Amino acid sequence: MNEFDVAIIGGGVSGCCTFYTLTEYSNIKKIAIIEKESKLAQISSNHKANSQTIHDGSIETNYTAQKARKVRLSAQKVRNFALKEGLQNTIIFNMQKIAIGVGDVECEYITKRHEEFKEIFPGLKFYTKEDIKTLEPKVIEGQNGGDRPENVVASGFDSDWCAIDFELLSEYFVKKAKEKNPQNEVFFNFHVDQIKQKNTGYAIVSKDSKEIYAKFVLVDAGSYSLPLAQSAGYGLDLGCLPVAGNFYFAPNVLKGKVYGVQNPKLPFAALHGDPDIVVNGKTRLGPTALAMPKLERGKYWFDKLSPDLLKLDMHKEIFQISYDLFRDSEIRNYVLRNIFFGIPYFGKKMFLKDAQKIIPSLKLHDITFAKGYGEVRPQVLDRTAKKLEMGEKRIRTGKGLTFNMTPSPGATSCLQNAFVDSQEIVAYLNATFDKERFLQELSPEELQ
């Protein structure tokens, strides 16, 4: 009989991390992961699907100081876990990282931001144009061989454990949890159709009518979390704007991560460049961002079109939110540019112009479309407040059923989210959780 204390729907890094956290720090006896693919971490946590970055807020210029303080602690847990487990240069990688300002307006912004953020991030360095020339020569090299004409400054670190393979991290979490408790199980190729109440818990029913039972169900299924919540009668005031990112490859021109100044109105990452940690000798540039009617990418444009989205979004408030967003000229221009990026040849030419802000000497023949890279991120729309919600969203029912929607930085926050969810789960099941040991091992500064 497939009966468990806790079932986690979704085998990405968030689900795998909670599977590990509950096994390691609680006295819960039997936990399951339910995954629709044949392997773990094949959608948003796949190494091709994200920017392979621990986003701690130091170089993500759309983070306020308040958000950066919070995200830094979340990021620290992932970094500390990987270093404690000896995963250096297999799962976590060290490189330099900087946020650059180009031109007088952005330089002034980066300079002011650096002063505010250096208190949050001890060791955060300020770089002049000459400093950047030494650290990342290609950022300063102009199109004709000399230095680029604009003023450029940066804020960041010479060295940081900031690049990570979330796919391998997911597998590692599950391996550790299974070693500690062999009663824990992972179910693959189990595509959840519905979650229904049964006795004192829930029956999780697959599309081919298999059933798994659990006293508590945690849904960490990315874009699929909201459709599952609504089919169970929760989150009916929410909609979803799925946004897919694409990437391009360039030769090995950057030594570390180089981020640009981001528009705070946009929930999508500004264009950045980083060495790909899986594909040797390549710098990855992106993402572009395009809204599409899918909950995950397929190989072809018409592949994986989602009827679930119609149920979520066929409401006048959703159209009103979309209309209001599109009325803003900055957002409208951004959306239109990203549509044009998809046009053969002309799109690549247009993307090159954006990429040259980071690497001015790039030529058209240097960049190639990174086929199969990028994934859909669910941006949540609040029909009651009539606005786009930035960041993560959690639907707690208080009845042993919780749904998480985790766009960026969801992977970075996986241990923090697992910490929060684990405490809710143990309280519901009258179990225990060793909060002090968790913090002692992964975030000792929170105990001070």
JSON list of C-alpha atoms in Angstrom, two decimals, residues 215-418:
[
{"chain": "A", "resi": 215, "resn": "LYS", "atom": "CA", "xyz": [-1.41, 12.62, 5.64]},
{"chain": "A", "resi": 216, "resn": "PHE", "atom": "CA", "xyz": [0.21, 15.84, 4.36]},
{"chain": "A", "resi": 217, "resn": "VAL", "atom": "CA", "xyz": [0.72, 16.87, 0.73]},
{"chain": "A", "resi": 218, "resn": "LEU", "atom": "CA", "xyz": [3.23, 19.54, -0.27]},
{"chain": "A", "resi": 219, "resn": "VAL", "atom": "CA", "xyz": [3.04, 20.69, -3.90]},
{"chain": "A", "resi": 220, "resn": "ASP", "atom": "CA", "xyz": [6.38, 21.98, -5.24]},
{"chain": "A", "resi": 221, "resn": "ALA", "atom": "CA", "xyz": [5.48, 21.61, -8.90]},
{"chain": "A", "resi": 222, "resn": "GLY", "atom": "CA", "xyz": [6.56, 24.96, -10.38]},
{"chain": "A", "resi": 223, "resn": "SER", "atom": "CA", "xyz": [4.12, 26.13, -13.06]},
{"chain": "A", "resi": 224, "resn": "TYR", "atom": "CA", "xyz": [1.84, 23.16, -12.31]},
{"chain": "A", "resi": 225, "resn": "SER", "atom": "CA", "xyz": [1.29, 24.13, -8.64]},
{"chain": "A", "resi": 226, "resn": "LEU", "atom": "CA", "xyz": [-1.44, 26.69, -9.32]},
{"chain": "A", "resi": 227, "resn": "PRO", "atom": "CA", "xyz": [-3.55, 24.47, -11.66]},
{"chain": "A", "resi": 228, "resn": "LEU", "atom": "CA", "xyz": [-3.34, 21.69, -9.02]},
{"chain": "A", "resi": 229, "resn": "ALA", "atom": "CA", "xyz": [-4.36, 24.15, -6.29]},
{"chain": "A", "resi": 230, "resn": "GLN", "atom": "CA", "xyz": [-7.34, 25.39, -8.28]},
{"chain": "A", "resi": 231, "resn": "SER", "atom": "CA", "xyz": [-8.49, 21.87, -9.17]},
{"chain": "A", "resi": 232, "resn": "ALA", "atom": "CA", "xyz": [-8.55, 21.23, -5.39]},
{"chain": "A", "resi": 233, "resn": "GLY", "atom": "CA", "xyz": [-10.54, 24.46, -4.82]},
{"chain": "A", "resi": 234, "resn": "TYR", "atom": "CA", "xyz": [-7.73, 26.79, -3.62]},
{"chain": "A", "resi": 235, "resn": "GLY", "atom": "CA", "xyz": [-6.05, 29.90, -5.05]},
{"chain": "A", "resi": 236, "resn": "LEU", "atom": "CA", "xyz": [-9.10, 30.71, -7.16]},
{"chain": "A", "resi": 237, "resn": "ASP", "atom": "CA", "xyz": [-8.29, 34.43, -6.98]},
{"chain": "A", "resi": 238, "resn": "LEU", "atom": "CA", "xyz": [-4.97, 33.91, -8.78]},
{"chain": "A", "resi": 239, "resn": "GLY", "atom": "CA", "xyz": [-3.90, 33.66, -12.41]},
{"chain": "A", "resi": 240, "resn": "CYS", "atom": "CA", "xyz": [-0.62, 32.83, -14.08]},
{"chain": "A", "resi": 241, "resn": "LEU", "atom": "CA", "xyz": [1.57, 34.62, -16.62]},
{"chain": "A", "resi": 242, "resn": "PRO", "atom": "CA", "xyz": [4.08, 31.99, -17.81]},
{"chain": "A", "resi": 243, "resn": "VAL", "atom": "CA", "xyz": [7.27, 33.62, -19.08]},
{"chain": "A", "resi": 244, "resn": "ALA", "atom": "CA", "xyz": [9.93, 31.61, -20.92]},
{"chain": "A", "resi": 245, "resn": "GLY", "atom": "CA", "xyz": [13.58, 32.62, -21.14]},
{"chain": "A", "resi": 246, "resn": "ASN", "atom": "CA", "xyz": [15.98, 31.85, -24.01]},
{"chain": "A", "resi": 247, "resn": "PHE", "atom": "CA", "xyz": [19.78, 31.95, -23.98]},
{"chain": "A", "resi": 248, "resn": "TYR", "atom": "CA", "xyz": [22.61, 32.36, -26.49]},
{"chain": "A", "resi": 249, "resn": "PHE", "atom": "CA", "xyz": [26.11, 30.91, -26.40]},
{"chain": "A", "resi": 250, "resn": "ALA", "atom": "CA", "xyz": [29.24, 32.96, -27.06]},
{"chain": "A", "resi": 251, "resn": "PRO", "atom": "CA", "xyz": [32.90, 31.85, -26.94]},
{"chain": "A", "resi": 252, "resn": "ASN", "atom": "CA", "xyz": [34.62, 31.70, -23.56]},
{"chain": "A", "resi": 253, "resn": "VAL", "atom": "CA", "xyz": [34.87, 35.49, -23.13]},
{"chain": "A", "resi": 254, "resn": "LEU", "atom": "CA", "xyz": [33.93, 36.01, -19.46]},
{"chain": "A", "resi": 255, "resn": "LYS", "atom": "CA", "xyz": [35.80, 34.74, -16.41]},
{"chain": "A", "resi": 256, "resn": "GLY", "atom": "CA", "xyz": [32.81, 35.06, -14.10]},
{"chain": "A", "resi": 257, "resn": "LYS", "atom": "CA", "xyz": [29.27, 36.36, -13.79]},
{"chain": "A", "resi": 258, "resn": "VAL", "atom": "CA", "xyz": [28.53, 39.81, -15.22]},
{"chain": "A", "resi": 259, "resn": "TYR", "atom": "CA", "xyz": [25.06, 41.25, -14.55]},
{"chain": "A", "resi": 260, "resn": "GLY", "atom": "CA", "xyz": [23.58, 44.48, -15.88]},
{"chain": "A", "resi": 261, "resn": "VAL", "atom": "CA", "xyz": [21.34, 47.05, -14.21]},
{"chain": "A", "resi": 262, "resn": "GLN", "atom": "CA", "xyz": [17.81, 45.73, -14.12]},
{"chain": "A", "resi": 263, "resn": "ASN", "atom": "CA", "xyz": [14.53, 47.53, -14.61]},
{"chain": "A", "resi": 264, "resn": "PRO", "atom": "CA", "xyz": [12.72, 47.22, -11.22]},
{"chain": "A", "resi": 265, "resn": "LYS", "atom": "CA", "xyz": [9.34, 47.09, -13.01]},
{"chain": "A", "resi": 266, "resn": "LEU", "atom": "CA", "xyz": [10.22, 43.77, -14.63]},
{"chain": "A", "resi": 267, "resn": "PRO", "atom": "CA", "xyz": [10.08, 40.47, -12.76]},
{"chain": "A", "resi": 268, "resn": "PHE", "atom": "CA", "xyz": [12.49, 38.91, -15.27]},
{"chain": "A", "resi": 269, "resn": "ALA", "atom": "CA", "xyz": [16.28, 38.91, -14.98]},
{"chain": "A", "resi": 270, "resn": "ALA", "atom": "CA", "xyz": [18.22, 41.58, -16.88]},
{"chain": "A", "resi": 271, "resn": "LEU", "atom": "CA", "xyz": [20.58, 40.29, -19.53]},
{"chain": "A", "resi": 272, "resn": "HIS", "atom": "CA", "xyz": [23.69, 38.76, -17.99]},
{"chain": "A", "resi": 273, "resn": "GLY", "atom": "CA", "xyz": [26.65, 36.66, -19.03]},
{"chain": "A", "resi": 274, "resn": "ASP", "atom": "CA", "xyz": [28.27, 33.75, -17.20]},
{"chain": "A", "resi": 275, "resn": "PRO", "atom": "CA", "xyz": [30.56, 30.81, -17.96]},
{"chain": "A", "resi": 276, "resn": "ASP", "atom": "CA", "xyz": [28.36, 27.71, -18.37]},
{"chain": "A", "resi": 277, "resn": "ILE", "atom": "CA", "xyz": [29.41, 25.23, -15.66]},
{"chain": "A", "resi": 278, "resn": "VAL", "atom": "CA", "xyz": [28.30, 22.16, -17.63]},
{"chain": "A", "resi": 279, "resn": "VAL", "atom": "CA", "xyz": [29.27, 23.06, -21.22]},
{"chain": "A", "resi": 280, "resn": "ASN", "atom": "CA", "xyz": [33.01, 23.77, -21.23]},
{"chain": "A", "resi": 281, "resn": "GLY", "atom": "CA", "xyz": [34.38, 26.77, -23.09]},
{"chain": "A", "resi": 282, "resn": "LYS", "atom": "CA", "xyz": [31.06, 28.59, -23.47]},
{"chain": "A", "resi": 283, "resn": "THR", "atom": "CA", "xyz": [29.75, 31.87, -22.09]},
{"chain": "A", "resi": 284, "resn": "ARG", "atom": "CA", "xyz": [25.99, 31.87, -21.77]},
{"chain": "A", "resi": 285, "resn": "LEU", "atom": "CA", "xyz": [24.14, 35.14, -22.45]},
{"chain": "A", "resi": 286, "resn": "GLY", "atom": "CA", "xyz": [20.51, 35.88, -21.65]},
{"chain": "A", "resi": 287, "resn": "PRO", "atom": "CA", "xyz": [17.80, 35.45, -20.82]},
{"chain": "A", "resi": 288, "resn": "THR", "atom": "CA", "xyz": [15.33, 36.89, -23.25]},
{"chain": "A", "resi": 289, "resn": "ALA", "atom": "CA", "xyz": [11.79, 36.65, -21.87]},
{"chain": "A", "resi": 290, "resn": "LEU", "atom": "CA", "xyz": [8.62, 35.80, -23.75]},
{"chain": "A", "resi": 291, "resn": "ALA", "atom": "CA", "xyz": [5.12, 35.18, -22.36]},
{"chain": "A", "resi": 292, "resn": "MET", "atom": "CA", "xyz": [3.70, 31.94, -23.79]},
{"chain": "A", "resi": 293, "resn": "PRO", "atom": "CA", "xyz": [0.61, 29.77, -23.21]},
{"chain": "A", "resi": 294, "resn": "LYS", "atom": "CA", "xyz": [2.57, 26.85, -21.71]},
{"chain": "A", "resi": 295, "resn": "LEU", "atom": "CA", "xyz": [3.38, 25.54, -18.24]},
{"chain": "A", "resi": 296, "resn": "GLU", "atom": "CA", "xyz": [6.67, 24.12, -19.51]},
{"chain": "A", "resi": 297, "resn": "ARG", "atom": "CA", "xyz": [8.70, 24.27, -22.68]},
{"chain": "A", "resi": 298, "resn": "GLY", "atom": "CA", "xyz": [8.44, 21.63, -25.39]},
{"chain": "A", "resi": 299, "resn": "LYS", "atom": "CA", "xyz": [10.72, 20.92, -28.31]},
{"chain": "A", "resi": 300, "resn": "TYR", "atom": "CA", "xyz": [8.39, 22.81, -30.68]},
{"chain": "A", "resi": 301, "resn": "TRP", "atom": "CA", "xyz": [6.34, 25.98, -30.23]},
{"chain": "A", "resi": 302, "resn": "PHE", "atom": "CA", "xyz": [3.01, 24.11, -30.35]},
{"chain": "A", "resi": 303, "resn": "ASP", "atom": "CA", "xyz": [4.29, 21.34, -28.09]},
{"chain": "A", "resi": 304, "resn": "LYS", "atom": "CA", "xyz": [2.95, 21.36, -24.47]},
{"chain": "A", "resi": 305, "resn": "LEU", "atom": "CA", "xyz": [0.35, 24.10, -25.02]},
{"chain": "A", "resi": 306, "resn": "SER", "atom": "CA", "xyz": [-1.64, 24.11, -21.80]},
{"chain": "A", "resi": 307, "resn": "PRO", "atom": "CA", "xyz": [-5.44, 23.96, -21.59]},
{"chain": "A", "resi": 308, "resn": "ASP", "atom": "CA", "xyz": [-5.00, 24.38, -17.79]},
{"chain": "A", "resi": 309, "resn": "LEU", "atom": "CA", "xyz": [-3.92, 27.96, -18.43]},
{"chain": "A", "resi": 310, "resn": "LEU", "atom": "CA", "xyz": [-7.24, 28.78, -20.07]},
{"chain": "A", "resi": 311, "resn": "LYS", "atom": "CA", "xyz": [-9.04, 27.73, -16.89]},
{"chain": "A", "resi": 312, "resn": "LEU", "atom": "CA", "xyz": [-6.63, 29.86, -14.81]},
{"chain": "A", "resi": 313, "resn": "ASP", "atom": "CA", "xyz": [-6.66, 32.96, -16.95]},
{"chain": "A", "resi": 314, "resn": "MET", "atom": "CA", "xyz": [-10.06, 33.31, -18.68]},
{"chain": "A", "resi": 315, "resn": "HIS", "atom": "CA", "xyz": [-11.19, 36.07, -16.31]},
{"chain": "A", "resi": 316, "resn": "LYS", "atom": "CA", "xyz": [-11.73, 39.75, -17.01]},
{"chain": "A", "resi": 317, "resn": "GLU", "atom": "CA", "xyz": [-9.38, 40.74, -14.15]},
{"chain": "A", "resi": 318, "resn": "ILE", "atom": "CA", "xyz": [-6.51, 38.83, -15.82]},
{"chain": "A", "resi": 319, "resn": "PHE", "atom": "CA", "xyz": [-7.11, 40.69, -19.08]},
{"chain": "A", "resi": 320, "resn": "GLN", "atom": "CA", "xyz": [-7.23, 43.95, -17.10]},
{"chain": "A", "resi": 321, "resn": "ILE", "atom": "CA", "xyz": [-3.87, 43.19, -15.41]},
{"chain": "A", "resi": 322, "resn": "SER", "atom": "CA", "xyz": [-2.30, 42.29, -18.78]},
{"chain": "A", "resi": 323, "resn": "TYR", "atom": "CA", "xyz": [-3.75, 45.46, -20.36]},
{"chain": "A", "resi": 324, "resn": "ASP", "atom": "CA", "xyz": [-2.42, 47.63, -17.50]},
{"chain": "A", "resi": 325, "resn": "LEU", "atom": "CA", "xyz": [1.03, 46.04, -17.79]},
{"chain": "A", "resi": 326, "resn": "PHE", "atom": "CA", "xyz": [1.09, 46.57, -21.55]},
{"chain": "A", "resi": 327, "resn": "ARG", "atom": "CA", "xyz": [0.04, 50.23, -21.16]},
{"chain": "A", "resi": 328, "resn": "ASP", "atom": "CA", "xyz": [3.38, 50.92, -19.45]},
{"chain": "A", "resi": 329, "resn": "SER", "atom": "CA", "xyz": [5.72, 51.92, -22.29]},
{"chain": "A", "resi": 330, "resn": "GLU", "atom": "CA", "xyz": [8.82, 50.34, -20.67]},
{"chain": "A", "resi": 331, "resn": "ILE", "atom": "CA", "xyz": [7.09, 46.99, -20.20]},
{"chain": "A", "resi": 332, "resn": "ARG", "atom": "CA", "xyz": [5.46, 47.19, -23.66]},
{"chain": "A", "resi": 333, "resn": "ASN", "atom": "CA", "xyz": [8.80, 47.92, -25.36]},
{"chain": "A", "resi": 334, "resn": "TYR", "atom": "CA", "xyz": [10.45, 45.11, -23.43]},
{"chain": "A", "resi": 335, "resn": "VAL", "atom": "CA", "xyz": [7.72, 42.64, -24.48]},
{"chain": "A", "resi": 336, "resn": "LEU", "atom": "CA", "xyz": [7.89, 43.72, -28.14]},
{"chain": "A", "resi": 337, "resn": "ARG", "atom": "CA", "xyz": [11.69, 43.48, -28.22]},
{"chain": "A", "resi": 338, "resn": "ASN", "atom": "CA", "xyz": [11.50, 39.95, -26.84]},
{"chain": "A", "resi": 339, "resn": "ILE", "atom": "CA", "xyz": [8.95, 38.98, -29.50]},
{"chain": "A", "resi": 340, "resn": "PHE", "atom": "CA", "xyz": [11.34, 40.30, -32.19]},
{"chain": "A", "resi": 341, "resn": "PHE", "atom": "CA", "xyz": [14.20, 38.25, -30.69]},
{"chain": "A", "resi": 342, "resn": "GLY", "atom": "CA", "xyz": [12.38, 35.16, -32.01]},
{"chain": "A", "resi": 343, "resn": "ILE", "atom": "CA", "xyz": [12.59, 36.29, -35.66]},
{"chain": "A", "resi": 344, "resn": "PRO", "atom": "CA", "xyz": [15.37, 34.44, -37.56]},
{"chain": "A", "resi": 345, "resn": "TYR", "atom": "CA", "xyz": [18.53, 36.51, -38.27]},
{"chain": "A", "resi": 346, "resn": "PHE", "atom": "CA", "xyz": [16.96, 39.90, -37.34]},
{"chain": "A", "resi": 347, "resn": "GLY", "atom": "CA", "xyz": [16.24, 38.66, -33.80]},
{"chain": "A", "resi": 348, "resn": "LYS", "atom": "CA", "xyz": [19.84, 37.53, -33.37]},
{"chain": "A", "resi": 349, "resn": "LYS", "atom": "CA", "xyz": [21.07, 40.92, -34.65]},
{"chain": "A", "resi": 350, "resn": "MET", "atom": "CA", "xyz": [18.83, 42.70, -32.17]},
{"chain": "A", "resi": 351, "resn": "PHE", "atom": "CA", "xyz": [19.97, 40.42, -29.31]},
{"chain": "A", "resi": 352, "resn": "LEU", "atom": "CA", "xyz": [23.61, 41.11, -30.23]},
{"chain": "A", "resi": 353, "resn": "LYS", "atom": "CA", "xyz": [23.02, 44.82, -29.64]},
{"chain": "A", "resi": 354, "resn": "ASP", "atom": "CA", "xyz": [21.80, 44.09, -26.10]},
{"chain": "A", "resi": 355, "resn": "ALA", "atom": "CA", "xyz": [24.66, 41.63, -25.46]},
{"chain": "A", "resi": 356, "resn": "GLN", "atom": "CA", "xyz": [27.23, 44.22, -26.58]},
{"chain": "A", "resi": 357, "resn": "LYS", "atom": "CA", "xyz": [26.35, 46.27, -23.51]},
{"chain": "A", "resi": 358, "resn": "ILE", "atom": "CA", "xyz": [28.15, 43.56, -21.52]},
{"chain": "A", "resi": 359, "resn": "ILE", "atom": "CA", "xyz": [30.72, 42.46, -24.16]},
{"chain": "A", "resi": 360, "resn": "PRO", "atom": "CA", "xyz": [31.14, 45.30, -26.72]},
{"chain": "A", "resi": 361, "resn": "SER", "atom": "CA", "xyz": [33.53, 43.37, -29.02]},
{"chain": "A", "resi": 362, "resn": "LEU", "atom": "CA", "xyz": [31.03, 40.53, -29.72]},
{"chain": "A", "resi": 363, "resn": "LYS", "atom": "CA", "xyz": [30.31, 39.95, -33.41]},
{"chain": "A", "resi": 364, "resn": "LEU", "atom": "CA", "xyz": [27.22, 38.36, -34.99]},
{"chain": "A", "resi": 365, "resn": "HIS", "atom": "CA", "xyz": [29.13, 35.18, -35.87]},
{"chain": "A", "resi": 366, "resn": "ASP", "atom": "CA", "xyz": [30.24, 34.83, -32.21]},
{"chain": "A", "resi": 367, "resn": "ILE", "atom": "CA", "xyz": [26.76, 34.07, -30.89]},
{"chain": "A", "resi": 368, "resn": "THR", "atom": "CA", "xyz": [24.60, 31.00, -31.46]},
{"chain": "A", "resi": 369, "resn": "PHE", "atom": "CA", "xyz": [21.12, 30.28, -30.14]},
{"chain": "A", "resi": 370, "resn": "ALA", "atom": "CA", "xyz": [21.33, 27.86, -27.18]},
{"chain": "A", "resi": 371, "resn": "LYS", "atom": "CA", "xyz": [18.79, 25.30, -28.35]},
{"chain": "A", "resi": 372, "resn": "GLY", "atom": "CA", "xyz": [16.88, 23.57, -25.57]},
{"chain": "A", "resi": 373, "resn": "TYR", "atom": "CA", "xyz": [18.02, 26.10, -22.93]},
{"chain": "A", "resi": 374, "resn": "GLY", "atom": "CA", "xyz": [15.66, 28.15, -20.74]},
{"chain": "A", "resi": 375, "resn": "GLU", "atom": "CA", "xyz": [12.34, 27.23, -19.15]},
{"chain": "A", "resi": 376, "resn": "VAL", "atom": "CA", "xyz": [8.97, 28.69, -18.19]},
{"chain": "A", "resi": 377, "resn": "ARG", "atom": "CA", "xyz": [8.71, 30.68, -14.95]},
{"chain": "A", "resi": 378, "resn": "PRO", "atom": "CA", "xyz": [5.20, 31.17, -13.52]},
{"chain": "A", "resi": 379, "resn": "GLN", "atom": "CA", "xyz": [4.57, 34.83, -12.67]},
{"chain": "A", "resi": 380, "resn": "VAL", "atom": "CA", "xyz": [1.53, 34.98, -10.38]},
{"chain": "A", "resi": 381, "resn": "LEU", "atom": "CA", "xyz": [-1.31, 37.41, -11.12]},
{"chain": "A", "resi": 382, "resn": "ASP", "atom": "CA", "xyz": [-3.52, 38.50, -8.20]},
{"chain": "A", "resi": 383, "resn": "ARG", "atom": "CA", "xyz": [-7.07, 39.01, -9.48]},
{"chain": "A", "resi": 384, "resn": "THR", "atom": "CA", "xyz": [-8.23, 40.70, -6.26]},
{"chain": "A", "resi": 385, "resn": "ALA", "atom": "CA", "xyz": [-5.39, 43.25, -6.07]},
{"chain": "A", "resi": 386, "resn": "LYS", "atom": "CA", "xyz": [-5.36, 43.39, -9.91]},
{"chain": "A", "resi": 387, "resn": "LYS", "atom": "CA", "xyz": [-1.58, 43.22, -10.15]},
{"chain": "A", "resi": 388, "resn": "LEU", "atom": "CA", "xyz": [1.42, 41.08, -11.03]},
{"chain": "A", "resi": 389, "resn": "GLU", "atom": "CA", "xyz": [2.94, 39.56, -7.88]},
{"chain": "A", "resi": 390, "resn": "MET", "atom": "CA", "xyz": [6.73, 39.71, -7.80]},
{"chain": "A", "resi": 391, "resn": "GLY", "atom": "CA", "xyz": [8.52, 36.67, -6.35]},
{"chain": "A", "resi": 392, "resn": "GLU", "atom": "CA", "xyz": [7.28, 33.53, -4.64]},
{"chain": "A", "resi": 393, "resn": "LYS", "atom": "CA", "xyz": [3.75, 32.60, -3.61]},
{"chain": "A", "resi": 394, "resn": "ARG", "atom": "CA", "xyz": [2.62, 30.02, -1.05]},
{"chain": "A", "resi": 395, "resn": "ILE", "atom": "CA", "xyz": [-0.99, 28.81, -0.63]},
{"chain": "A", "resi": 396, "resn": "ARG", "atom": "CA", "xyz": [-1.46, 27.29, 2.82]},
{"chain": "A", "resi": 397, "resn": "THR", "atom": "CA", "xyz": [-4.83, 25.63, 3.35]},
{"chain": "A", "resi": 398, "resn": "GLY", "atom": "CA", "xyz": [-4.27, 24.74, 7.03]},
{"chain": "A", "resi": 399, "resn": "LYS", "atom": "CA", "xyz": [-5.65, 21.29, 6.19]},
{"chain": "A", "resi": 400, "resn": "GLY", "atom": "CA", "xyz": [-2.48, 19.35, 5.45]},
{"chain": "A", "resi": 401, "resn": "LEU", "atom": "CA", "xyz": [-2.13, 20.69, 1.93]},
{"chain": "A", "resi": 402, "resn": "THR", "atom": "CA", "xyz": [0.27, 23.45, 0.81]},
{"chain": "A", "resi": 403, "resn": "PHE", "atom": "CA", "xyz": [1.06, 24.73, -2.69]},
{"chain": "A", "resi": 404, "resn": "ASN", "atom": "CA", "xyz": [4.28, 26.57, -3.58]},
{"chain": "A", "resi": 405, "resn": "MET", "atom": "CA", "xyz": [4.91, 28.63, -6.69]},
{"chain": "A", "resi": 406, "resn": "THR", "atom": "CA", "xyz": [8.59, 29.48, -6.86]},
{"chain": "A", "resi": 407, "resn": "PRO", "atom": "CA", "xyz": [9.84, 31.61, -9.75]},
{"chain": "A", "resi": 408, "resn": "SER", "atom": "CA", "xyz": [13.37, 33.00, -9.36]},
{"chain": "A", "resi": 409, "resn": "PRO", "atom": "CA", "xyz": [15.02, 32.94, -6.84]},
{"chain": "A", "resi": 410, "resn": "GLY", "atom": "CA", "xyz": [13.10, 29.75, -5.91]},
{"chain": "A", "resi": 411, "resn": "ALA", "atom": "CA", "xyz": [16.08, 27.43, -6.37]},
{"chain": "A", "resi": 412, "resn": "THR", "atom": "CA", "xyz": [18.33, 29.71, -4.30]},
{"chain": "A", "resi": 413, "resn": "SER", "atom": "CA", "xyz": [15.67, 29.73, -1.54]},
{"chain": "A", "resi": 414, "resn": "CYS", "atom": "CA", "xyz": [15.17, 25.94, -1.58]},
{"chain": "A", "resi": 415, "resn": "LEU", "atom": "CA", "xyz": [16.60, 25.31, 1.91]},
{"chain": "A", "resi": 416, "resn": "GLN", "atom": "CA", "xyz": [14.85, 28.36, 3.37]},
{"chain": "A", "resi": 417, "resn": "ASN", "atom": "CA", "xyz": [11.53, 27.23, 1.85]},
{"chain": "A", "resi": 418, "resn": "ALA", "atom": "CA", "xyz": [12.17, 23.68, 3.08]}
]
